[in-house]
Short mmCIF file of C-alpha atoms (C1' of nucleotides) in Angstrom, two decimals:
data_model
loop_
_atom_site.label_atom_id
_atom_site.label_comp_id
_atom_site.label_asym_id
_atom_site.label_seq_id
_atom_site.Cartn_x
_atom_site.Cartn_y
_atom_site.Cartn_z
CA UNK A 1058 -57.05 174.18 -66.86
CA UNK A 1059 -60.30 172.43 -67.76
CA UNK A 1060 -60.36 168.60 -67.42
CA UNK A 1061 -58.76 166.85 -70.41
CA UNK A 1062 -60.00 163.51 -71.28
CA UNK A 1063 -58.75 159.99 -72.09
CA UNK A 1064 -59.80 156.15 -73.08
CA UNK A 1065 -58.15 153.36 -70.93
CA UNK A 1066 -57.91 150.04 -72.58
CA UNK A 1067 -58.66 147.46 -70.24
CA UNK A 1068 -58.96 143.13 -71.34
CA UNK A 1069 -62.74 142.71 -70.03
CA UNK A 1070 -61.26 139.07 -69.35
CA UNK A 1071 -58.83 140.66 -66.65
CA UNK A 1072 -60.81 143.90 -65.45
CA UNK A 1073 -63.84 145.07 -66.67
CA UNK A 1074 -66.05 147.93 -66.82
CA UNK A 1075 -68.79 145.45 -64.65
CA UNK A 1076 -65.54 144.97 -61.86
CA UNK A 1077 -65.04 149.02 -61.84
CA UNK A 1078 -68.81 149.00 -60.75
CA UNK A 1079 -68.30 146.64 -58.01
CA UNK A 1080 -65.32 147.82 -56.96
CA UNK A 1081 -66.14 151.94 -57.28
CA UNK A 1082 -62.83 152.64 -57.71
CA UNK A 1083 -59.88 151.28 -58.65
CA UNK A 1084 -56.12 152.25 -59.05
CA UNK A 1085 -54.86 151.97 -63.28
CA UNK A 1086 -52.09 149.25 -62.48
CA UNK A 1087 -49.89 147.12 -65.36
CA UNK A 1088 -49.52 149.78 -67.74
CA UNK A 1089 -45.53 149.06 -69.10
CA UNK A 1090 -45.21 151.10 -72.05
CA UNK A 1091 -43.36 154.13 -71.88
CA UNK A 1092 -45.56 156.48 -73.71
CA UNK A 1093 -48.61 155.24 -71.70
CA UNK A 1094 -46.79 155.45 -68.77
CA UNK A 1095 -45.55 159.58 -69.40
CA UNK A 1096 -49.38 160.49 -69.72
CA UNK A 1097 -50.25 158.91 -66.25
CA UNK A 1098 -46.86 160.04 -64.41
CA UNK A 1099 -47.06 163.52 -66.37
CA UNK A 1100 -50.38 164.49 -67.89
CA UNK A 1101 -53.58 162.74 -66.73
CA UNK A 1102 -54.60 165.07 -63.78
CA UNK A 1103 -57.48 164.66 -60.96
CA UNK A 1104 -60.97 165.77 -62.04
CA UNK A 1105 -60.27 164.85 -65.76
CA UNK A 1106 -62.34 162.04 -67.24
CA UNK A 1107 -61.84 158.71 -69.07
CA UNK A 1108 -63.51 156.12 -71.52
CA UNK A 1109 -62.96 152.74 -70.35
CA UNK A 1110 -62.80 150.37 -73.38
CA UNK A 1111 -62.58 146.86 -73.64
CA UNK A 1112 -59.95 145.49 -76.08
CA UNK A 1113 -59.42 142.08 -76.89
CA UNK A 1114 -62.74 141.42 -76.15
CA UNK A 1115 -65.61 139.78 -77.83
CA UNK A 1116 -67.28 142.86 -78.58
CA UNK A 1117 -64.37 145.63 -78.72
CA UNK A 1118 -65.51 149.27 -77.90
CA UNK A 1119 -66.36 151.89 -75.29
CA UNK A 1120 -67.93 150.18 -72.52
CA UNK A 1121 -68.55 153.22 -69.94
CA UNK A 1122 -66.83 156.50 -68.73
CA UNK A 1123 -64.87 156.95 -64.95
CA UNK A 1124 -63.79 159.58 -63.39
CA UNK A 1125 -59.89 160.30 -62.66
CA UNK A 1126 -59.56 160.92 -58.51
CA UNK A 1127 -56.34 161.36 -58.26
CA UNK A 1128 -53.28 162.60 -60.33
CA UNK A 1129 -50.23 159.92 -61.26
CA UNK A 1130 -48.37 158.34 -58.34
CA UNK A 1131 -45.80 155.05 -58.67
CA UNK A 1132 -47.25 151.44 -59.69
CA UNK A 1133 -46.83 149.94 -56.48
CA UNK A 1134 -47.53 146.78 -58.05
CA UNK A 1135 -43.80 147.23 -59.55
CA UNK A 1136 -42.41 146.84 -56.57
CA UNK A 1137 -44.03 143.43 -55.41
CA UNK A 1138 -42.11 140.62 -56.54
CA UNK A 1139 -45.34 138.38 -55.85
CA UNK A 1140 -46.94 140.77 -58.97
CA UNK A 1141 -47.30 139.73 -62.32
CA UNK A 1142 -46.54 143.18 -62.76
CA UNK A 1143 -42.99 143.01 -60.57
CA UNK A 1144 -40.26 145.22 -62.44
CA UNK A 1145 -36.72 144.53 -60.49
CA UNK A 1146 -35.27 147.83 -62.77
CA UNK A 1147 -37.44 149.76 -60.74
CA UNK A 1148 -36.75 151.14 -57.43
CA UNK A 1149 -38.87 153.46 -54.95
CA UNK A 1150 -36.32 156.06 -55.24
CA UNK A 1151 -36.25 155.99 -59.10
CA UNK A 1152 -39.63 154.27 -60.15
CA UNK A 1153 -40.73 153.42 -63.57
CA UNK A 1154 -44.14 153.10 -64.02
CA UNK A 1155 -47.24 154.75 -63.03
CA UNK A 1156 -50.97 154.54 -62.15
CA UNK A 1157 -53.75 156.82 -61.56
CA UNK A 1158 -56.85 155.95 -59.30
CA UNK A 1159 -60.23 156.33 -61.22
CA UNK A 1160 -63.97 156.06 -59.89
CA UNK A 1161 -66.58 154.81 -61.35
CA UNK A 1162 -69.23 156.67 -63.40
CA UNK A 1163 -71.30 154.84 -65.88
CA UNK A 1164 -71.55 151.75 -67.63
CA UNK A 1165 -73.03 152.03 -70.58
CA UNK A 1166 -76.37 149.73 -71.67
CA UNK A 1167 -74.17 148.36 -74.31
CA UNK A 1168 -70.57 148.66 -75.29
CA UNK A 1169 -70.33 151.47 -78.49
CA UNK A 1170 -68.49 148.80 -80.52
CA UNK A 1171 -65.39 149.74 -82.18
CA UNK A 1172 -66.85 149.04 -85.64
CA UNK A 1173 -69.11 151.70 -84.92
CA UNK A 1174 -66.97 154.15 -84.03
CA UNK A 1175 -64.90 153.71 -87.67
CA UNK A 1176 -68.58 155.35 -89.23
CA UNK A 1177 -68.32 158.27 -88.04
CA UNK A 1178 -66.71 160.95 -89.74
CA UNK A 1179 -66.21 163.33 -86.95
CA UNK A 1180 -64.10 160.80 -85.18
CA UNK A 1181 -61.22 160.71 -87.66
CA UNK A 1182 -58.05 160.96 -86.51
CA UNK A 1183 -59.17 159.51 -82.92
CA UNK A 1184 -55.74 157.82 -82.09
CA UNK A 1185 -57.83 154.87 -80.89
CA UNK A 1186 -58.99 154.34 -84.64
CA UNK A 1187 -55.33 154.48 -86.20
CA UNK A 1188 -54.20 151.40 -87.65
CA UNK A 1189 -52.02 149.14 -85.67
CA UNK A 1190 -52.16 151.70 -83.09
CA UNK A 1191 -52.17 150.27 -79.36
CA UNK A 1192 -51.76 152.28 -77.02
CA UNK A 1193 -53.28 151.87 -73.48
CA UNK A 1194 -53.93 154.84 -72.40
CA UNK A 1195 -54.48 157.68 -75.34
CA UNK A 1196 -55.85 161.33 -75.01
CA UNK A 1197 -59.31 161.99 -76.34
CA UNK A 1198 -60.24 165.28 -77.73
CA UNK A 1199 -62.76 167.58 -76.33
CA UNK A 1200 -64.45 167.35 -80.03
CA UNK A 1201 -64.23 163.88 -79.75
CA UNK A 1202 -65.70 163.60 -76.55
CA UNK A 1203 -68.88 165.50 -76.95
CA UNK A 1204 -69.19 163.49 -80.73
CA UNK A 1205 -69.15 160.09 -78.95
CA UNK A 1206 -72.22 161.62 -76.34
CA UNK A 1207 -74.26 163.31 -79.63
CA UNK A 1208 -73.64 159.82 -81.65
CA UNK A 1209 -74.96 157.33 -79.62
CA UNK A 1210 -77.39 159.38 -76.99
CA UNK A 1211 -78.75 155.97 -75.30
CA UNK A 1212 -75.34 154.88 -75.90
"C1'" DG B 581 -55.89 130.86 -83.15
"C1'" DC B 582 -53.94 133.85 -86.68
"C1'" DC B 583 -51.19 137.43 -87.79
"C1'" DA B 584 -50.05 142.45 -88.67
"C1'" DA B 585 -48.19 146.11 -86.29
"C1'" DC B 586 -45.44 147.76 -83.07
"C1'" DG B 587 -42.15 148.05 -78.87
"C1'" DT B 588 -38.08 146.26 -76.61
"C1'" DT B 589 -33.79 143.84 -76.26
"C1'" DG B 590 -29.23 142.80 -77.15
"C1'" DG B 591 -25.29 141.61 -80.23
"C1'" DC B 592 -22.18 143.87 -82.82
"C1'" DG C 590 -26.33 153.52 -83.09
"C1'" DC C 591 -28.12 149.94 -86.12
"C1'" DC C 592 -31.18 146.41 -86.76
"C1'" DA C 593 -32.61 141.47 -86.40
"C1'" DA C 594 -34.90 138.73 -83.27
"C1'" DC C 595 -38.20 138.35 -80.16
"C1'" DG C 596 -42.34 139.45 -77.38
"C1'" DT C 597 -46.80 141.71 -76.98
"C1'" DT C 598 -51.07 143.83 -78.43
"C1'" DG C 599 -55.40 143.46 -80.14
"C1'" DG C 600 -58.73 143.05 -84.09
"C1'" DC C 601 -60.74 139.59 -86.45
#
DNA sequence: GCCAACGTTGGC
DNA sequence: GCCAACGTTGGC
């Protein structure tokens, strides 16, 4: 199958699109939410790509795109009880949660904001612009994809 | 900091 | 299994 693609929400404040430069890669740790966590464990594949977006930011919107290098493996943050992200329910033999690793691959000159987005018309129905919606890691259409490229060419 | 929307927990 | 209470997310 071709590569499928996503948006990760990250909090700039805790890991940003300027630390996923530094860093080159990173592994998608802390997500808790079951329906975020069945797309890494289940559907998010190696090869595909992501948006990385910055929520609960100053400026909210897409701030670059990475690359997904591996397919979903267990949180191993889950299993450190020194982790803010320690879950004693979990076990190695019957883990909960989920991460992917992802690469770097742009940042873009400025983050598309979220406002924007909301303008165009051949973005409705992105999850990511449904009210109240808030889910950290959402599928992104092809469609949707390419739009986002054509809309904002220098980003 | 506010608060609406939503997810999770736990008593019954 | 219901649902109120509580906690979290995230835009503003």
């Amino acid at each position: 199958m071709a590569g499928q693609y996503w948006l990760l929400k990250s909090e700039p404040g805790n890991y940003s699109v300027d630390d996923l430069k530094r860093d080159r890669s990173t592994y998608w740790e802390g997500v808790r939410n079951y329906q975020a966590r069945n797309f890494l464990r289940d559907s998010i594949k190696k090869g595909d790509e992501v948006f990385f977006y910055h929520s609960n930011a100053d400026l909210a919107g897409i701030a670059g795109v990475a690359k997904v290098t591996s397919d979903g493996y267990p949180d191993p943050s889950q299993f450190d009880p020194k982790s803010k992200y320690f879950d004693p329910k979990s076990s190695k033999e019957k883990p909960l949660w989920y991460v992917v690793d992802i690469q770097f691959s742009e940042k873009f000159p400025a983050v598309i904001p979220l406002e924007n987005l909301k303008k165009i018309k051949a973005l409705e129905g992105m999850p990511l612009l449904q009210r109240g919606q808030r889910l950290s890691v959402q599928p992104v259409t092809r469609a949707h994809w390419k739009v986002i490229f054509e809309e904002f060419p220098g980003r």
